[in-house]
Structures are given as C-alpha cells and as structure tokens.
Amino acid sequence: MSSEIVQQMRALIDQIEYHRKRYYLMDDPEISDFEYDQLEKQLQQLEQKHPEQVQPDSPSFRVGSGIAENHPTVAHAQPMLSLENAYSLAEAQHFLKKAEEAVGFPLAYCVELKIDGLSLSVVYEYGVMVRAVTRGDGQVGEEVTRNAKTIRDLPLKVADWSAIPHMEVRGEVYFDRQTFLKINQQRLELGLPEFANPRNSASGSMRLLDSAEVAKRGLRMFVYQVIGPAVGSDSHYANLQALKQLGFPINPHTQLLEPGQDLEPLLNQWETFRHQLDYETDGAVIKVDALAYHAEIGWTSKFPKWAIAFKFPAEQATTQILNISIQVGRTGVLTPVAEFESVQLAGTTVSRATLHNFEEIQKKDIRIGDWVFVEKGGEIIPKVIKVLTQKRSGAEQPFEIPKTCPRCGSAVEREEGLVAIRCVNLACPAQVERKIRHFASRNAMDIQGLGQEWVQQMVSKGLVRDVASLYQLNKDQLWQLDRVGERWIANLLGEIEKSKQQPFARVLFGVGIPMIGEKVADQLVEVFGSYDRLCQATVAEVAAIHGLGEKVAESLVHHLAMPETKALFEALRTAGLQLEAEQREPVSAEDLPLTGKTIVITGTLSQWSRTDAAKLLKSLGANVTDSVSKNTHILLAGEKAGSKLAKAQSLGIEIVGEDWLALWQNRKNP
Ligand code: IVH
C-alpha cells in the first residue's frame, strides 16, 4: 500500500517537475496553468492523506512549509566573495590585461549579466536540495532553506546527480520588474513603506520567517557559479551549460569571449539591451573562463582577481528641488539633503539625494526650486550632478547655512580644516538617537527590537541620554512609551541583558568613536586586549598597527582621553559589559575551522609544495592523511590526480582544487 502511494507521488512529482522545467527554464509550456495547478493539487491531497510519505523533493514545498523562528547562521564552506567594480571600459580592459599578464597569454572570458538581487548558496546532497544560505558577511550567512524551496526556477531535486553527490551552486535571487511593482503596490495599499528597489525587496523577502508568504511573492533566481569541480569541466562557461542540462536556471545571455576578442561591442550592446529585460541588471561580470588559471591569478581578501564587475554607466534624469532638509548624524555633523520631485532612475523611484556638505551646495550653487540633473551611478545612492541654470525663473531661493542645529537649537561650529558643520551639543536628541541606534545595530551590540520609533520616544521622554543608560532601563519606564506591550518590553530587556555578553570589539565599535569602524575595532582589541590597555596606547603605537595610520590613531587617542568618553566606558563597565578581549590563548582545537575533517592531498599542486599545503590545513585543525577511505572528508586534488581521485569519486567524497586552498590562505592572511 505504502509503496503504491509513494509510486503515485513520484509519478506526480515527475510530471510536475517536467512541466515546471518547460515553463520556467525553457519558456515553452506544454500544458495550461490550470492543468499544472491540478497536478499540484492532486499531489497535495495525496500528501495530506499520507503525510508520512511526503517526498523530500516534493514541489509542495514551493508553496512554503511553515514558519521559522529565526534563521540560524551557517558558515559557508568557502567564503562568498564580492567582486571588484570597473566603471569604464578602460578599467575593464585593464583587468583583462592584468589577468593575461599573470598567465602570459590571451585568455577566454565568460561574460554574464550582473543581476541586481541578492546572492544565495544552495547545497544539494545526493541530488536533493538540503540547504540554502544567504551571503551574510561572506563567511557566515543565514539559513533560509524553506524560503529557497519556493523559488520555482530552482530544482528541488537534480535528477542526474550520480556524478555529483555533493554540490553547491551560487547565484542571484531577484524579482522581475512586474512582480516588484506589484509587491510595492500591495504594500502601499497595506500602508507599508515601499521597497526602494528590487534588490532590497528580494533580500527582505528572502529573509522573511514565513515561507508561505515568501512563496506568494514569487522570487526568481539565476545560478552563476558551481563550487568545486562538481560538474567536471575546466571551463566556467561549459560548467554553466552543464548546470543548465541538470535543470538549473542559467541566464540565457551569457557569452563566451574568445582569446583576443574585443569586449567593447558586447558591453555596448548590453547597455541598451538590458532595458528590454524583465529584471534589473547593473552591470556585466567578466570571468576568466578557465578554472585552472583562477589560482594562478589569485584572490585578494575580498575579491577574486580573475573576475570583475563592469558597472553600466549611471542613468540621469532632471527634476526640481522642492526643499533642502538637514540630517543630524551620530557625531553631530549636519548633512544637507535635497528633496526633489520623484523621478524614475535606473528603474527605481528616487526623491532624495544627499548633498554631502554645505560647501557642495555653494560650489554647485544649488537653490530651492532649481531644476537639476540627478544621477544614479554604481552606488545605490543618487547624486545631484548640476543645476540647469538656464531653467531658472528668478524665484529660486538660495540656501542658507544654518547657524543653529535644526533639531536642538544649539550653536553649530565648523571644525578647523574640515568642511563639516557640527552641532556641539553632545546631548542633542538627534545625536543621541543615532548613537543608540548605531550601538544597538546588528554588527555592534545586536540589540534587536530597538527601532527608530522607540529610540526617538525614549530620548524625547528622557529615558535614555547615552548608550550606557540603556542598561538602567526598567519595566516601569518602558511602559511610558506609546504602543508598547508586555511582550515587547520583556523581549527588549532580555536583548539588552544579553548584549552584555558581546565581545569587547563590538563594544568599542558600538560606542562610535569617529573613524573606529568594525574592522579597526577588531584590530585594536587584537593588539591591546582591553580597554584599560587601550587607554594607555600612544598615537605612535596605534598608528603602527598594520593599515591604521595617523588619523585613526589620533581620533582614538583623543577621544579616549576625553572625560565624557571615560565616564561612558566606566558606566558600561559598571553595567557589566565586556571591556576585555576573551582569553583566546591557547586556541582549543574545537575552535578551528577544519577541526574534525580528514583531508587527503593528491596530484601535483602548482602553487604549493605538499608539505606547505599540509601545514596550512593542519594549522586550520584538519587531520591530513595519505590514503582515501570512507573516513576521508575532503580530497584536495591537483593536476594529474589518479587513483585516489577515482576512489574519492566512487565514495562520494567532497573533492576540492587548489583554489580552495588559496581561499583558506587568504582567510588566514587577508
Ligand atoms: S560572480 C567570486 N556572477 O554581484 C565571484 N556575481 O558585486 C562571485 N552577481 O556578490 C560572484 N550577477 O551577488 C557573479 N553573473 C554574476 C552575478 C553576480 C550578480 C552579484 C553577486 C555578487 C555581487 C558582486
């Protein structure tokens, strides 16, 4: 009986899968949408009756399968790197030249459209989709498997997986233009803020907790990479074609550029052609096609040097300035913002642009009422390029530099040698709000639930005056806020309590000393170990740390010496925050990234001696052995790998190349 049910289910799954491919991947459906829905319904009914028999690759998962409590974080097997940008043909050609100089002869390139969405890694085991993880910070992302299963372009099961029992594909998740517009329309109707662009909407949707809601939105995906030598060819382009055969969505416009072939015509053609596509693209990605040369050409800590993103030139529009408003930042700097009649720019609606500083307004002579050119370039933030003075009517109002802070009315001052104008009142509510939001932000203390609306209220009601006072908040005080409930209060107090355990580097970043970003804070903690020792550091000592320099050092030492900063840190100490690095020495073996992995090296490595490769892997915690067995986790295969490779393949062991080693090397010495 049960096997009969399974057979019925499998038959339906196969039919649905066949028609899904025809519809989504081949654009050539054989049956109507209605008939397709009927097949899905039949399967769902069968599954409701026999829930214990639901198949792991059932297309029913595409409509969502429940609500996640949160998205756990997962480390990527290989970091998900970003791409360096080229903003002109000359820059792109320079990249080709560098790559060819590295290998010594002309190369073929795979040229792909750069899809404007969010990147996703999807792992298949024995053909079945088992895990999907967002890029996150490149090392660690959020696990969003249920949501990924709703992406109809992606196979839930790869039929022909025997040669590739473990595979990871990466690609870009996006919305087509129509869906994006529809989602925004619905949000407007519900009184929710619109998404600024398809990318934000895709990333917001992918991270929703309710996968049924994600399914309704209709995310799409193009796969642009397969990790490891899984599909067997040395050509990236050929691998993409192989992935297509396996049922993955590959962008149909991908092209192979032969050695010596001119890049310019293709880029020119795409620049206009892309507007006809029903999804947004922001450039072209040019990749050295032969995987064998990737290791030779190498990586930086952030980017591969064998690929580059050519950004399509900015798009411009004309519009009229309605007002110039002023934002007060975390450090009191006043930033003028142009508010204009909204315009469509590169497919998104924009109505504001930062003017950076007051000098810029004077230099460009921007007046309220002026017609201006606005441009959206490689970055998402639009810019005011110039004033169309010929369109002036005489009614335009010159902008006056404020003499007082628009938020608290205190005096403002211009720092010597700097263009910035600053509100000098450290208790300015705008500054306090921004400081608190920065402190609570995800990469700092990660106090969730402390949105703008609440922070504003807390500051205006005098419940908090600096970041340390967050730790004195109690229930009664929080009840004074509008629209709060028991659960929100309990949750927030819990989050605040939990944040006391955050490592010192986050505290140091979170207090927001000018020029002390996340990475700098990490470096400082690594070198000095504690707040007390940091206070004794001299400008020269700090400046000597790799990559920091004088300015950062001066800012740090100057701010740490200020009585306000000292008082703040003492208050944080009293509240129980970590002002010392965790004792990391000696590192326990369990903490290393390859602990527990047994790795075998075979074949000839071009950039490494075997001994060095083994040394590196051991330093990462791996157990490096000589012979392949079922206890082997990873085979590192170089050129001319022979019987060990065959054996590893037959055992379904993960096989990686030299580029994998280079990634670890980069990770150790960025
Ligand atoms: S390749 C190590 N190919 O652009 C190389 N990326 O700005 C990994 N993207 O993080 C990226 N389309 O999210 C590649 N055809 C394409 C792409 C693409 C869009 C995104 C991707 C990446 C970002 C870098």
XYZ file of C-alpha atoms and ligand atoms in Angstrom:
694
model
C 0.000 0.000 0.000
C 2.578 2.499 1.097
C 4.840 1.797 -1.838
C 1.866 2.275 -4.140
C 1.260 5.697 -2.608
C 4.923 6.542 -2.973
C 4.761 5.482 -6.595
C 1.771 7.709 -7.216
C 3.528 10.581 -5.525
C 6.687 10.035 -7.529
C 4.778 9.926 -10.772
C 3.079 13.225 -9.971
C 6.361 14.783 -8.869
C 7.991 13.744 -12.133
C 5.169 15.232 -14.186
C 5.171 18.465 -12.222
C 8.922 18.709 -12.483
C 8.794 18.138 -16.228
C 6.239 20.897 -16.739
C 7.977 23.246 -14.340
C 11.116 22.995 -16.442
C 9.205 23.602 -19.637
C 7.600 26.667 -18.122
C 10.371 28.237 -16.089
C 13.534 27.150 -17.790
C 12.559 26.593 -21.414
C 9.809 29.177 -21.689
C 7.853 26.623 -23.666
C 4.940 25.199 -21.642
C 3.031 22.188 -22.913
C 0.032 22.454 -20.608
C -2.080 25.320 -19.305
C -1.539 26.908 -15.905
C -4.825 25.371 -14.839
C -3.707 21.852 -15.709
C -0.422 22.461 -13.929
C -2.243 23.624 -10.799
C -4.394 20.488 -10.931
C -1.315 18.292 -10.849
C -0.003 20.189 -7.848
C -3.345 19.920 -6.084
C -3.563 16.172 -6.689
C -0.174 15.726 -5.117
C -1.047 17.932 -2.156
C -4.215 15.939 -1.483
C -2.278 12.724 -1.538
C 0.268 14.218 0.852
C -2.391 15.386 3.251
C -3.714 11.868 3.483
C -0.268 10.340 3.832
C 1.934 12.931 5.464
C 4.465 10.295 6.486
C 5.198 9.597 2.816
C 5.898 13.148 1.712
C 8.937 13.048 -0.551
C 11.899 15.322 0.286
C 11.798 16.901 -3.168
C 8.034 17.401 -3.216
C 7.077 20.519 -5.171
C 4.538 21.211 -2.436
C 7.419 22.797 -0.534
C 7.291 25.507 -3.160
C 4.213 26.991 -1.550
C 6.059 27.293 1.738
C 6.344 24.846 4.574
C 5.796 26.674 7.793
C 7.236 29.482 9.810
C 10.804 29.605 11.031
C 11.510 31.016 14.485
C 14.658 32.615 13.205
C 17.212 31.963 10.516
C 20.163 30.199 12.098
C 23.544 31.320 10.892
C 25.697 28.898 8.941
C 29.336 29.170 7.883
C 29.984 28.909 4.150
C 32.197 26.021 3.122
C 34.055 28.565 1.001
C 33.697 32.287 1.608
C 31.231 34.070 -0.666
C 33.369 36.837 -2.041
C 32.279 40.024 -3.678
C 33.511 41.481 -6.964
C 35.689 44.450 -7.700
C 33.985 47.062 -9.865
C 35.119 48.620 -13.138
C 33.321 51.834 -14.016
C 34.688 52.217 -17.527
C 35.686 50.123 -20.494
C 39.295 51.154 -19.847
C 39.114 49.745 -16.319
C 37.603 46.509 -17.595
C 40.311 46.211 -20.241
C 42.968 46.867 -17.642
C 41.586 43.934 -15.711
C 41.866 41.656 -18.771
C 45.430 42.849 -19.303
C 46.397 42.084 -15.696
C 44.891 38.619 -15.855
C 46.707 37.886 -19.110
C 49.965 39.211 -17.740
C 49.588 36.850 -14.797
C 49.354 33.795 -17.055
C 51.385 35.067 -20.002
C 48.955 34.660 -22.916
C 45.471 35.742 -24.148
C 42.542 34.193 -22.306
C 38.919 33.342 -22.969
C 36.312 35.015 -20.751
C 32.825 34.169 -19.711
C 30.723 37.341 -19.763
C 27.482 37.357 -17.795
C 24.847 39.900 -16.937
C 25.146 41.135 -13.380
C 21.732 40.584 -11.879
C 20.646 43.084 -9.257
C 19.431 40.893 -6.429
C 20.966 39.041 -3.510
C 23.342 36.138 -3.690
C 22.416 32.746 -2.354
C 24.283 29.497 -1.875
C 22.298 26.294 -2.377
C 23.607 22.877 -1.392
C 22.401 19.550 -2.830
C 23.178 16.201 -1.269
C 22.531 13.137 -3.401
C 20.567 15.386 -5.697
C 18.180 16.811 -3.097
C 18.236 20.466 -2.066
C 19.213 20.377 1.595
C 20.383 23.843 2.466
C 20.282 27.414 1.241
C 22.268 30.188 2.893
C 22.392 33.928 2.196
C 25.732 35.614 1.616
C 25.707 37.334 5.022
C 29.139 38.768 5.680
C 30.688 36.390 3.167
C 31.893 33.943 5.812
C 28.635 33.264 7.611
C 25.110 33.669 6.271
C 21.523 32.961 7.284
C 19.986 29.602 6.574
C 16.850 30.145 4.504
C 16.227 26.702 3.022
C 12.442 26.745 3.291
C 12.332 30.060 1.526
C 14.701 28.907 -1.202
C 12.429 25.941 -1.892
C 9.756 28.396 -3.018
C 11.975 29.667 -5.865
C 10.427 27.975 -8.836
C 13.433 28.239 -11.126
C 15.461 26.038 -8.796
C 15.234 22.267 -8.879
C 14.320 20.667 -5.548
C 15.955 17.563 -6.865
C 18.608 17.130 -9.508
C 17.659 14.016 -11.425
C 21.106 13.190 -12.695
C 23.230 13.554 -9.589
C 25.266 10.354 -9.600
C 28.497 12.076 -10.661
C 27.949 14.916 -8.196
C 26.551 13.632 -4.916
C 27.569 16.821 -3.118
C 27.183 20.063 -4.939
C 26.874 23.718 -4.113
C 25.602 26.267 -6.576
C 25.552 30.003 -6.069
C 23.521 32.597 -7.829
C 21.398 35.709 -7.631
C 17.856 35.796 -6.287
C 15.724 38.580 -7.745
C 12.228 39.775 -8.571
C 11.188 40.519 -12.097
C 10.123 44.113 -12.651
C 6.421 43.358 -12.761
C 6.447 41.392 -9.528
C 8.454 44.126 -7.870
C 5.903 46.748 -8.899
C 3.049 44.522 -7.768
C 4.610 43.950 -4.351
C 5.078 47.677 -3.866
C 1.518 48.355 -4.918
C 0.291 45.875 -2.322
C 2.490 47.432 0.329
C 1.085 50.865 -0.426
C -2.415 49.517 -0.031
C -1.476 47.996 3.304
C 0.086 51.269 4.438
C 3.584 49.764 4.498
C 6.653 51.603 3.171
C 7.554 50.732 -0.412
C 10.763 48.871 -1.191
C 13.318 51.235 -2.722
C 14.499 48.794 -5.408
C 14.186 45.160 -6.497
C 17.341 44.218 -4.644
C 16.052 45.387 -1.270
C 12.757 43.713 -1.867
C 14.418 40.424 -2.790
C 16.649 40.477 0.226
C 13.789 41.460 2.540
C 11.638 38.682 1.122
C 14.301 36.016 1.277
C 14.727 36.694 4.975
C 11.055 36.558 5.916
C 10.248 33.954 8.528
C 7.018 32.750 6.946
C 7.871 30.713 3.876
C 4.259 30.696 2.664
C 4.492 34.482 2.447
C 7.766 34.162 0.530
C 6.126 31.725 -1.885
C 3.391 34.259 -2.613
C 5.921 36.870 -3.596
C 7.430 34.784 -6.388
C 11.205 35.075 -6.132
C 13.310 34.026 -9.108
C 16.940 33.008 -9.416
C 19.820 32.711 -11.870
C 22.705 30.445 -10.952
C 26.139 31.828 -11.834
C 28.612 29.514 -10.145
C 29.189 25.962 -9.066
C 31.601 25.399 -6.228
C 34.375 22.869 -6.657
C 34.965 20.741 -9.726
C 31.498 19.247 -9.321
C 30.318 19.281 -12.909
C 33.655 18.277 -14.219
C 34.808 20.789 -16.809
C 37.666 23.227 -16.611
C 35.611 25.873 -18.400
C 33.274 28.022 -16.328
C 31.108 28.587 -19.385
C 30.871 24.842 -20.059
C 30.032 24.254 -16.395
C 27.161 26.707 -16.647
C 25.867 24.838 -19.696
C 26.185 21.573 -17.769
C 24.257 23.112 -14.881
C 21.577 24.086 -17.353
C 21.351 20.484 -18.505
C 20.908 19.471 -14.878
C 17.921 21.797 -14.630
C 19.404 24.950 -13.102
C 18.376 28.400 -14.285
C 21.287 29.937 -16.189
C 20.995 33.387 -17.663
C 20.454 32.847 -21.402
C 22.548 35.868 -22.420
C 25.803 34.516 -21.013
C 28.542 34.617 -23.655
C 31.974 33.196 -24.182
C 34.568 35.679 -25.390
C 37.388 34.008 -27.334
C 41.022 34.924 -26.594
C 41.775 38.271 -28.186
C 38.120 39.040 -28.972
C 37.046 42.632 -28.315
C 34.927 43.182 -25.220
C 33.570 46.585 -26.204
C 30.818 45.634 -28.710
C 29.225 43.226 -26.253
C 29.219 45.732 -23.386
C 27.800 48.439 -25.658
C 25.095 46.143 -26.882
C 24.127 45.095 -23.355
C 23.993 48.636 -22.121
C 20.876 49.359 -24.177
C 19.565 45.844 -24.487
C 19.287 45.394 -20.723
C 16.344 47.775 -20.536
C 14.278 45.268 -22.509
C 14.806 42.555 -19.925
C 12.116 41.987 -17.376
C 14.598 42.040 -14.484
C 17.144 44.592 -13.338
C 20.819 44.330 -14.159
C 23.500 46.697 -13.004
C 26.461 45.524 -14.995
C 28.297 42.683 -16.652
C 30.511 40.195 -14.856
C 33.635 39.191 -16.750
C 35.257 35.988 -15.554
C 38.400 34.203 -16.709
C 36.830 31.137 -18.231
C 39.492 28.509 -17.490
C 39.202 27.490 -13.856
C 42.772 26.206 -13.999
C 44.059 29.792 -14.071
C 41.989 31.069 -11.176
C 44.509 30.009 -8.569
C 47.329 31.423 -10.637
C 45.653 34.801 -10.948
C 44.543 34.643 -7.338
C 42.346 36.488 -4.857
C 42.525 39.458 -2.581
C 40.827 39.084 0.807
C 37.612 40.455 -0.672
C 37.602 39.739 -4.383
C 38.775 37.172 -6.853
C 41.305 38.704 -9.254
C 40.000 36.506 -12.069
C 36.656 38.289 -12.293
C 35.403 41.852 -12.365
C 32.038 43.588 -12.407
C 31.726 46.143 -15.181
C 29.123 48.622 -13.960
C 26.831 50.076 -16.580
C 27.200 53.855 -16.634
C 24.890 55.833 -14.420
C 21.492 56.926 -15.534
C 20.430 60.510 -15.318
C 17.174 62.407 -15.015
C 16.099 66.016 -14.496
C 13.907 67.097 -11.621
C 13.070 70.076 -9.438
C 14.378 70.651 -5.906
C 11.467 71.148 -3.521
C 13.423 71.589 -0.337
C 16.793 71.129 1.293
C 16.445 69.433 4.655
C 19.136 68.732 7.215
C 20.035 65.486 8.916
C 21.983 65.424 12.152
C 24.364 62.470 12.329
C 25.757 60.418 15.166
C 28.719 62.702 15.682
C 26.633 65.849 15.297
C 27.591 66.528 11.683
C 24.826 68.300 9.774
C 24.203 66.881 6.314
C 22.036 68.691 3.804
C 19.648 66.503 1.810
C 17.970 67.565 -1.429
C 14.325 66.620 -1.608
C 13.005 66.678 -5.146
C 10.020 65.788 -7.279
C 10.345 61.988 -7.509
C 11.841 60.564 -10.689
C 12.485 57.124 -12.132
C 16.171 56.442 -12.180
C 17.553 53.144 -13.363
C 14.232 51.562 -12.639
C 13.735 52.879 -9.118
C 11.863 55.863 -7.761
C 14.031 58.439 -6.045
C 13.037 61.631 -4.324
C 16.019 62.477 -2.105
C 19.742 62.735 -2.502
C 22.405 63.653 -0.011
C 24.291 66.830 -0.839
C 27.178 65.680 1.395
C 28.072 69.076 2.865
C 27.311 72.783 2.650
C 30.334 73.572 0.560
C 28.927 71.349 -2.137
C 25.721 73.396 -2.215
C 27.739 76.565 -2.582
C 30.062 75.124 -5.179
C 27.193 73.904 -7.324
C 25.043 76.912 -6.373
C 22.028 74.731 -5.671
C 18.884 76.704 -4.771
C 15.458 75.580 -3.646
C 13.246 75.491 -6.737
C 16.163 74.767 -9.095
C 15.938 72.225 -11.869
C 18.816 69.776 -11.526
C 20.392 66.739 -13.130
C 20.303 63.747 -10.816
C 22.262 60.600 -11.444
C 22.366 57.109 -10.089
C 25.744 55.573 -10.561
C 27.330 52.347 -9.477
C 26.209 53.007 -5.939
C 22.569 52.954 -4.988
C 22.642 56.482 -3.603
C 21.599 59.101 -6.135
C 23.593 62.305 -6.638
C 22.759 65.828 -7.745
C 25.154 66.467 -10.625
C 24.462 70.033 -11.673
C 21.950 72.855 -11.780
C 20.219 73.665 -15.055
C 20.703 77.414 -14.639
C 19.008 78.146 -17.966
C 15.755 76.932 -16.407
C 15.857 79.440 -13.537
C 12.830 81.720 -13.227
C 14.262 84.014 -10.575
C 12.000 82.621 -7.880
C 14.635 80.163 -6.645
C 15.672 80.556 -3.010
C 19.358 80.425 -2.115
C 20.002 78.054 0.746
C 21.251 79.497 4.000
C 23.774 77.601 6.047
C 22.177 77.015 9.432
C 23.667 78.812 12.427
C 21.946 76.536 14.890
C 21.155 72.849 14.988
C 17.764 72.264 13.376
C 16.987 69.631 15.975
C 18.072 71.087 19.334
C 18.718 74.742 18.512
C 22.254 74.703 19.919
C 25.095 76.544 18.263
C 26.891 74.826 15.406
C 30.563 75.107 14.617
C 32.841 74.393 11.740
C 35.866 72.331 12.670
C 39.140 73.768 11.546
C 40.295 72.413 8.246
C 37.108 70.433 7.780
C 34.078 71.240 5.666
C 31.715 69.631 8.157
C 29.455 71.703 10.389
C 28.716 70.106 13.700
C 26.122 70.537 16.420
C 28.208 70.963 19.571
C 25.545 69.773 21.978
C 26.500 66.221 22.968
C 23.013 65.796 24.405
C 21.339 66.768 21.095
C 18.468 64.300 20.762
C 19.249 63.643 17.111
C 22.798 62.644 18.004
C 21.753 60.561 20.964
C 19.178 58.708 18.866
C 21.692 57.918 16.170
C 24.339 56.883 18.678
C 21.938 54.491 20.307
C 20.813 53.050 17.015
C 24.409 52.529 15.986
C 25.245 50.925 19.331
C 22.267 48.567 19.048
C 22.889 47.749 15.384
C 23.456 44.262 14.191
C 27.216 44.406 13.790
C 27.685 46.221 17.077
C 25.725 45.098 20.177
C 22.929 43.484 18.131
C 20.080 44.565 20.416
C 17.021 43.615 18.430
C 13.720 45.428 18.624
C 15.208 48.868 19.167
C 13.796 50.520 16.039
C 13.839 54.210 15.252
C 10.362 54.891 16.567
C 11.202 53.528 20.028
C 14.572 55.182 20.292
C 13.015 58.518 19.393
C 10.435 58.136 22.111
C 12.962 57.015 24.711
C 15.146 60.013 24.002
C 12.328 62.542 23.885
C 10.854 61.194 27.135
C 14.286 61.423 28.750
C 14.549 57.687 29.479
C 17.949 57.427 27.832
C 20.624 60.050 27.313
C 23.530 57.877 26.172
C 24.199 54.266 25.317
C 25.073 53.362 28.903
C 21.676 54.443 30.162
C 20.076 51.636 28.116
C 21.358 49.319 30.839
C 19.402 51.154 33.518
C 16.041 50.891 31.784
C 13.359 49.103 33.720
C 9.863 47.846 33.000
C 8.064 50.815 34.530
C 9.986 53.249 32.393
C 9.331 51.288 29.217
C 5.613 51.290 29.952
C 5.758 55.087 29.491
C 6.295 54.580 25.756
C 3.353 54.686 23.387
C 2.107 51.499 21.777
C 4.257 49.031 23.709
C 3.165 45.716 25.181
C 4.294 43.294 27.855
C 5.994 41.025 25.344
C 7.891 43.765 23.595
C 9.175 45.091 26.914
C 10.253 41.682 28.176
C 11.925 40.979 24.877
C 13.798 44.267 24.803
C 15.027 43.923 28.381
C 16.173 40.393 27.528
C 18.019 41.645 24.449
C 19.721 44.400 26.444
C 20.769 41.921 29.124
C 22.065 39.508 26.503
C 24.132 42.234 24.847
C 26.300 42.454 27.963
C 27.994 39.301 26.724
C 29.052 40.835 23.419
C 32.828 40.824 22.987
C 34.810 43.966 23.698
C 35.498 44.636 19.991
C 31.779 45.152 19.439
C 31.531 47.484 22.430
C 34.444 49.507 21.106
C 32.842 49.726 17.671
C 29.416 50.374 19.177
C 30.326 53.470 21.201
C 31.008 55.135 17.887
C 34.366 56.854 18.208
C 34.933 58.658 14.904
C 36.968 56.561 12.443
C 36.795 53.405 14.572
C 34.884 51.025 12.343
C 34.242 47.377 12.851
C 37.481 46.114 11.390
C 39.627 48.719 13.152
C 37.971 47.840 16.470
C 38.828 44.179 15.883
C 42.443 45.040 15.170
C 42.720 47.272 18.226
C 41.333 44.616 20.505
C 43.581 42.022 18.982
C 46.654 44.164 19.709
C 45.776 45.810 23.028
C 43.420 43.274 24.551
C 41.485 45.534 26.906
C 40.003 48.991 27.373
C 42.472 49.788 30.137
C 45.444 48.968 27.967
C 43.944 50.806 25.024
C 43.723 53.950 27.168
C 47.467 53.829 27.687
C 48.260 53.476 23.989
C 50.070 56.336 22.268
C 49.292 57.724 18.835
C 52.539 56.236 17.533
C 51.722 52.762 18.875
C 48.261 52.762 17.350
C 49.405 54.242 14.048
C 51.971 51.468 13.759
C 49.256 48.805 13.567
C 49.040 47.483 10.057
C 46.768 49.614 7.894
C 45.600 52.082 10.582
C 47.735 55.196 10.243
C 47.913 58.583 11.956
C 44.388 59.877 11.550
C 42.686 56.859 13.043
C 45.246 56.780 15.844
C 44.741 60.456 16.663
C 40.998 60.139 16.731
C 41.181 57.138 19.038
C 43.674 58.576 21.491
C 41.971 61.970 21.522
C 38.519 60.523 22.184
C 39.667 58.025 24.794
C 41.264 60.886 26.704
C 38.041 62.890 26.779
C 36.303 62.917 30.186
C 32.911 62.133 28.537
C 34.338 59.011 26.903
C 35.973 57.910 30.131
C 32.724 58.359 32.020
C 30.854 56.419 29.347
C 33.212 53.449 29.482
C 33.111 53.437 33.279
C 29.322 53.361 33.153
C 29.471 50.476 30.690
C 31.917 48.666 32.940
C 29.578 49.108 35.906
C 26.712 47.799 33.796
C 28.713 44.601 33.297
C 29.832 44.900 29.666
C 32.964 43.216 28.373
C 35.873 45.633 28.272
C 38.461 42.948 27.813
C 39.071 40.521 24.980
C 38.069 36.965 25.627
C 41.016 34.817 26.594
C 41.682 33.154 23.302
C 45.055 31.617 24.014
C 45.564 28.806 23.587
C 43.001 28.207 20.864
C 41.246 24.953 21.550
C 41.295 22.554 18.657
C 37.498 22.565 18.514
C 37.510 26.189 17.501
C 39.461 25.738 14.279
C 37.553 25.765 11.013
C 38.714 22.368 9.753
C 38.711 20.536 13.073
C 37.376 17.031 12.663
C 37.972 16.968 8.901
C 40.211 14.302 7.469
C 41.841 15.526 4.276
C 43.946 13.727 1.679
C 46.173 15.576 -0.804
C 46.791 14.077 -4.244
C 48.151 15.120 -7.652
C 50.535 17.989 -8.366
C 49.809 21.365 -6.866
C 51.118 24.243 -8.949
C 51.462 26.896 -6.229
C 52.267 24.762 -3.218
C 54.535 22.040 -2.039
C 52.633 19.163 -0.458
C 54.323 19.897 2.850
C 53.199 23.513 2.848
C 49.678 22.604 1.862
C 49.517 20.026 4.649
C 50.960 22.541 7.100
C 48.299 25.092 6.256
C 45.496 22.552 6.562
C 46.844 21.260 9.863
C 47.066 24.788 11.210
C 43.345 25.034 10.473
C 42.699 21.929 12.541
C 42.486 19.309 9.773
C 43.832 15.802 10.037
C 45.922 15.253 6.891
C 46.349 11.588 5.914
C 47.721 9.643 2.969
C 45.088 7.268 1.791
C 41.476 7.737 0.793
C 38.930 5.753 2.763
C 35.339 6.172 3.761
C 36.604 8.208 6.724
C 38.079 10.825 4.409
C 36.047 14.021 4.295
C 37.804 16.013 1.604
C 40.193 15.198 -1.227
C 42.401 18.068 -2.337
C 43.195 17.153 -5.928
C 45.897 18.840 -8.009
C 46.908 18.202 -11.620
C 47.212 14.600 -12.823
C 45.394 13.166 -9.845
C 44.951 9.445 -10.396
C 43.621 6.514 -8.415
C 42.946 8.485 -5.222
C 40.702 10.820 -7.162
C 38.821 7.919 -8.720
C 38.402 6.274 -5.339
C 37.196 9.505 -3.737
C 34.697 9.941 -6.547
C 33.380 6.459 -6.122
C 32.975 7.048 -2.383
C 31.202 10.345 -2.922
C 33.870 12.296 -1.041
C 33.989 16.047 -1.474
C 36.701 16.971 -3.959
C 38.305 20.381 -3.962
C 41.022 22.025 -6.031
C 43.939 24.275 -5.336
C 41.701 27.346 -5.417
C 40.077 26.054 -2.247
C 43.463 26.065 -0.560
C 44.082 29.606 -1.758
C 40.829 30.682 -0.137
C 41.965 29.372 3.229
C 45.308 31.016 2.756
C 43.566 34.327 2.022
C 41.365 33.879 5.008
C 44.361 33.427 7.248
C 46.374 36.322 5.826
C 43.918 38.777 4.339
S 30.121 36.024 -9.608
C 33.527 35.164 -6.617
N 28.243 36.467 -11.399
O 27.201 40.604 -7.744
C 32.552 35.608 -7.647
N 28.071 37.596 -9.320
O 29.013 42.689 -6.797
C 31.178 35.668 -7.147
N 26.088 38.988 -9.069
O 28.066 39.048 -4.718
C 30.225 36.467 -7.921
N 25.225 38.567 -11.042
O 25.695 38.662 -5.659
C 28.701 36.754 -10.179
N 26.637 36.719 -13.042
C 27.091 37.011 -11.826
C 26.389 37.886 -10.961
C 26.931 38.153 -9.705
C 25.060 39.228 -9.900
C 26.236 39.594 -7.733
C 26.678 38.627 -6.651
C 27.947 39.208 -6.098
C 27.806 40.646 -6.478
C 29.162 41.337 -6.531
